[in-house]
Amino acid sequence: VCYICMDREGPDGGAGLMRGCACRGRSAGFAHVDCLTEMAKRNEWMTISGRRGRYSRWTYCATCLQIFSGSLEVELNRRRWRHHRDMARSEDKFQAVQDLASTLLRLEEFDVAERLYEEAAKAVQDMDDEDPVHLRAVLSCDIERAGNYNVMGRWREALEILSRIRARVEGCGYEEIRFIYSRNTSLALAEVGRMEEALRHAADAVELARNFYGQQSHQAISATCIQAQIIGRVGRVEEAKAMVGDALAASTRILGPDHRYTHAVQHTHRLVTAWTG
């Protein structure tokens, strides 16, 4: 049954039960998308324990406290964007559309993601320049667009954006922005052969993720895998293999073997293992 409404059938005969988190067992964590949506709307200003950000109820399970994944993540992000699209707060619109764009980017829906990033840029333009979140939004928009170029293999274009905003990122007080910047920069630098710089940014990303999100967070695990891939590409294969092995054990324990982040770590583990023969 749904852990929110305690019923099996969805509200008004709606969609059935779904689970897209790290809950285990035959019943834990199942809920109707409609119920999760209403709970997120009503409690949007309340954060989930241990999770930063007022939008955490759209992105994290209130039971296991881990991030949603799969079709449930996509549907909740679509609903969040529809919910905020016509609202007055530009910050809400910006964050909702950018998170949806990032989700679709992972699914390789590049054209749709690019259009949504353009919507995010419009939302930033509507913000008050004196608003303390304006700088964060501006930098986040540019960094995420660079991430889009990374996924599309347009690494030099990504680096052009990242180089342009470097000074503002380094001078800002937002650790999560500095983390995403270092992560995306390390990926682009590695692909154009600037390995020493890539290693430095990858190490920065791991440290920032551990300090801001936590040692065992999916952000820290993901950053460790990126760092390991770069380390392996410069010949330190055994070191890379040990790092990914630890990351895989942590992700499997925390998120479970079927979570999308664990699948990504499994892919990295197979890649690094193949390097060792």
XYZ file of C-alpha atoms in Angstrom:
277
model
C 0.000 0.000 0.000
C 0.966 3.658 -0.353
C 2.778 4.817 2.793
C 1.092 8.234 2.492
C -2.607 7.466 1.918
C -2.428 3.850 3.154
C -4.420 2.656 0.137
C -3.467 0.492 -2.806
C -5.428 2.287 -5.526
C -4.296 5.753 -6.498
C -6.364 8.875 -5.731
C -9.384 9.069 -8.054
C -8.259 5.839 -9.671
C -4.932 7.386 -10.701
C -1.525 5.842 -11.278
C -0.516 2.803 -9.276
C 2.194 2.350 -6.690
C 5.785 3.247 -7.507
C 9.108 3.085 -5.711
C 12.222 4.825 -6.987
C 14.434 5.273 -3.938
C 16.640 3.103 -1.714
C 13.889 1.526 0.397
C 14.115 -2.281 0.559
C 11.720 -5.118 1.175
C 8.294 -5.953 -0.227
C 6.405 -2.887 1.012
C 8.663 -0.036 2.204
C 8.796 3.147 0.156
C 5.908 2.474 -2.228
C 3.672 5.467 -2.926
C 1.366 6.967 -5.523
C 2.911 9.726 -7.634
C -0.180 11.843 -6.932
C 0.334 11.420 -3.176
C 4.043 12.296 -3.400
C 3.173 15.350 -5.493
C 0.595 16.642 -3.030
C 2.920 16.031 -0.093
C 5.702 17.968 -1.857
C 3.372 20.889 -2.660
C 1.995 21.158 0.862
C 5.329 20.812 2.620
C 7.621 22.509 0.134
C 9.177 24.811 2.709
C 9.983 21.883 5.007
C 13.272 20.096 4.371
C 13.751 16.379 4.872
C 16.048 15.495 7.748
C 19.682 15.711 6.705
C 18.856 16.990 3.203
C 19.704 20.533 2.153
C 17.303 22.714 0.218
C 13.627 23.566 0.403
C 12.876 21.422 -2.659
C 14.043 18.220 -1.013
C 10.530 16.768 -0.772
C 10.367 16.704 -4.561
C 13.678 14.869 -4.893
C 14.236 12.723 -1.780
C 12.273 9.876 -0.212
C 10.965 10.862 3.217
C 11.444 7.273 4.420
C 14.986 6.263 3.383
C 16.186 9.881 2.839
C 17.803 8.961 -0.495
C 17.304 10.593 -3.889
C 14.575 9.384 -6.242
C 15.607 7.746 -9.512
C 14.161 6.264 -12.664
C 10.678 6.998 -13.993
C 9.543 8.302 -10.595
C 12.276 10.962 -10.594
C 11.351 12.049 -14.129
C 7.627 12.266 -13.383
C 8.089 14.220 -10.155
C 10.409 16.684 -11.891
C 7.857 17.170 -14.691
C 5.120 17.797 -12.148
C 7.286 20.181 -10.146
C 7.961 22.242 -13.287
C 4.234 22.375 -14.131
C 3.522 23.416 -10.539
C 6.057 26.284 -10.525
C 5.906 27.389 -14.157
C 3.245 30.065 -13.679
C 4.229 31.139 -10.173
C 5.619 34.569 -9.324
C 8.866 33.449 -7.650
C 11.540 33.325 -10.346
C 13.779 31.255 -8.065
C 11.171 28.485 -7.934
C 10.713 28.483 -11.699
C 14.457 28.485 -12.313
C 15.233 25.606 -9.971
C 12.317 23.481 -11.195
C 13.077 23.846 -14.901
C 16.821 23.380 -14.422
C 16.372 20.183 -12.398
C 14.037 18.799 -15.072
C 16.559 19.717 -17.776
C 19.346 17.941 -15.878
C 17.184 14.838 -15.471
C 16.332 14.689 -19.174
C 19.976 15.302 -20.043
C 20.909 12.060 -18.276
C 18.310 10.328 -20.457
C 20.056 11.824 -23.521
C 17.048 13.932 -24.505
C 19.459 16.650 -25.570
C 17.142 18.869 -27.603
C 14.489 19.012 -24.889
C 17.124 19.630 -22.218
C 18.610 22.490 -24.250
C 15.199 24.157 -24.603
C 14.629 23.828 -20.870
C 18.020 25.363 -20.104
C 16.892 28.317 -22.218
C 13.771 28.547 -20.032
C 16.037 28.509 -16.979
C 18.047 31.391 -18.420
C 14.831 33.388 -18.894
C 13.852 32.742 -15.273
C 17.265 34.054 -14.160
C 16.732 37.237 -16.180
C 13.463 37.811 -14.327
C 15.220 37.771 -10.952
C 16.073 40.914 -9.036
C 19.805 41.615 -9.376
C 19.868 42.415 -5.647
C 18.323 39.061 -4.759
C 21.003 37.060 -2.874
C 20.165 33.931 -4.892
C 20.643 35.750 -8.230
C 24.390 35.076 -8.474
C 23.878 31.445 -7.500
C 21.256 31.044 -10.218
C 23.381 32.740 -12.876
C 26.398 30.544 -12.126
C 24.316 27.385 -11.821
C 22.691 28.041 -15.192
C 26.055 28.412 -16.935
C 27.599 25.398 -15.198
C 24.674 23.136 -16.042
C 24.759 24.271 -19.676
C 28.462 23.357 -19.737
C 27.498 19.971 -18.321
C 25.063 19.575 -21.203
C 27.895 20.245 -23.652
C 30.062 17.680 -21.838
C 27.469 14.964 -22.326
C 27.128 15.913 -25.996
C 30.905 15.709 -26.499
C 31.283 19.476 -27.010
C 34.060 19.761 -24.436
C 35.795 22.868 -25.754
C 32.520 24.771 -25.726
C 31.981 23.590 -22.158
C 35.425 24.844 -21.190
C 34.755 28.228 -22.786
C 31.753 28.700 -20.502
C 33.549 27.387 -17.421
C 36.626 29.540 -18.019
C 34.468 32.644 -18.384
C 32.849 32.202 -14.966
C 35.858 30.808 -13.072
C 36.631 33.940 -11.063
C 33.012 34.397 -9.968
C 32.729 30.745 -8.941
C 35.938 30.854 -6.892
C 34.760 34.046 -5.180
C 31.246 32.892 -4.372
C 30.245 31.391 -1.056
C 28.182 28.536 -2.479
C 29.967 25.237 -1.956
C 27.438 23.302 -4.039
C 28.150 25.626 -6.978
C 31.896 25.158 -6.573
C 31.366 21.395 -6.431
C 29.389 21.227 -9.699
C 31.874 23.588 -11.334
C 34.870 21.440 -10.333
C 33.126 18.231 -11.395
C 32.131 19.512 -14.847
C 35.496 21.186 -15.381
C 37.412 17.995 -14.547
C 35.373 16.015 -17.088
C 35.939 18.530 -19.893
C 39.650 18.954 -19.151
C 40.231 15.197 -19.182
C 38.592 14.858 -22.588
C 40.841 17.514 -24.155
C 43.972 15.956 -22.647
C 44.720 18.469 -19.892
C 45.102 15.708 -17.314
C 46.996 17.511 -14.520
C 44.338 20.215 -14.357
C 41.622 17.585 -14.580
C 43.082 15.715 -11.615
C 43.200 18.885 -9.540
C 39.585 19.778 -10.239
C 38.456 16.186 -9.669
C 40.116 16.145 -6.249
C 38.479 19.489 -5.419
C 35.071 18.081 -6.423
C 35.455 15.081 -4.115
C 36.491 17.243 -1.169
C 33.660 19.729 -1.734
C 31.065 16.963 -2.089
C 32.189 15.246 1.108
C 32.232 18.498 3.077
C 28.910 19.823 1.804
C 26.777 16.730 1.183
C 28.488 14.166 3.402
C 31.101 11.429 3.127
C 28.568 8.776 2.066
C 26.382 10.988 -0.159
C 25.654 10.016 -3.750
C 27.358 13.250 -4.812
C 30.589 12.220 -3.077
C 30.387 8.695 -4.502
C 29.814 10.027 -8.024
C 32.686 12.513 -7.704
C 34.975 9.719 -6.499
C 34.153 7.674 -9.600
C 35.015 10.603 -11.874
C 38.285 11.099 -10.024
C 39.059 7.378 -10.302
C 38.481 7.367 -14.058
C 40.895 10.252 -14.537
C 43.471 8.629 -12.240
C 43.166 5.421 -14.240
C 43.656 7.261 -17.519
C 47.024 8.586 -16.342
C 48.208 5.071 -15.542
C 47.377 4.736 -11.849
C 45.015 1.858 -12.593
C 45.291 -0.117 -9.343
C 44.601 3.016 -7.311
C 41.580 3.752 -9.486
C 40.289 0.204 -9.124
C 40.490 0.373 -5.305
C 38.667 3.718 -5.235
C 35.826 2.483 -7.424
C 35.570 -0.747 -5.438
C 35.024 1.246 -2.244
C 32.531 3.525 -4.023
C 30.567 0.543 -5.350
C 30.389 -1.070 -1.906
C 29.140 2.204 -0.382
C 26.575 2.846 -3.122
C 25.228 -0.713 -2.960
C 24.923 -0.510 0.820
C 23.316 2.945 0.926
C 21.256 3.150 -2.265
C 20.804 -0.526 -3.103
C 21.894 -2.454 -6.211
C 19.020 -1.222 -8.411
C 19.425 2.534 -7.950
C 20.581 4.550 -10.978
C 23.598 5.921 -9.103
C 24.690 2.378 -8.223
C 24.286 1.383 -11.879
C 26.596 4.264 -12.831
C 29.191 3.111 -10.292
C 28.888 -0.464 -11.602
C 29.610 0.825 -15.104
C 32.709 2.662 -13.860
C 33.825 -0.452 -11.958
C 33.565 -2.587 -15.131
C 35.500 0.034 -17.081
C 38.336 0.287 -14.576
C 38.472 -3.498 -14.096
C 38.852 -3.919 -17.859
C 41.892 -1.633 -17.745
C 43.595 -4.070 -15.360
C 43.010 -6.973 -17.713
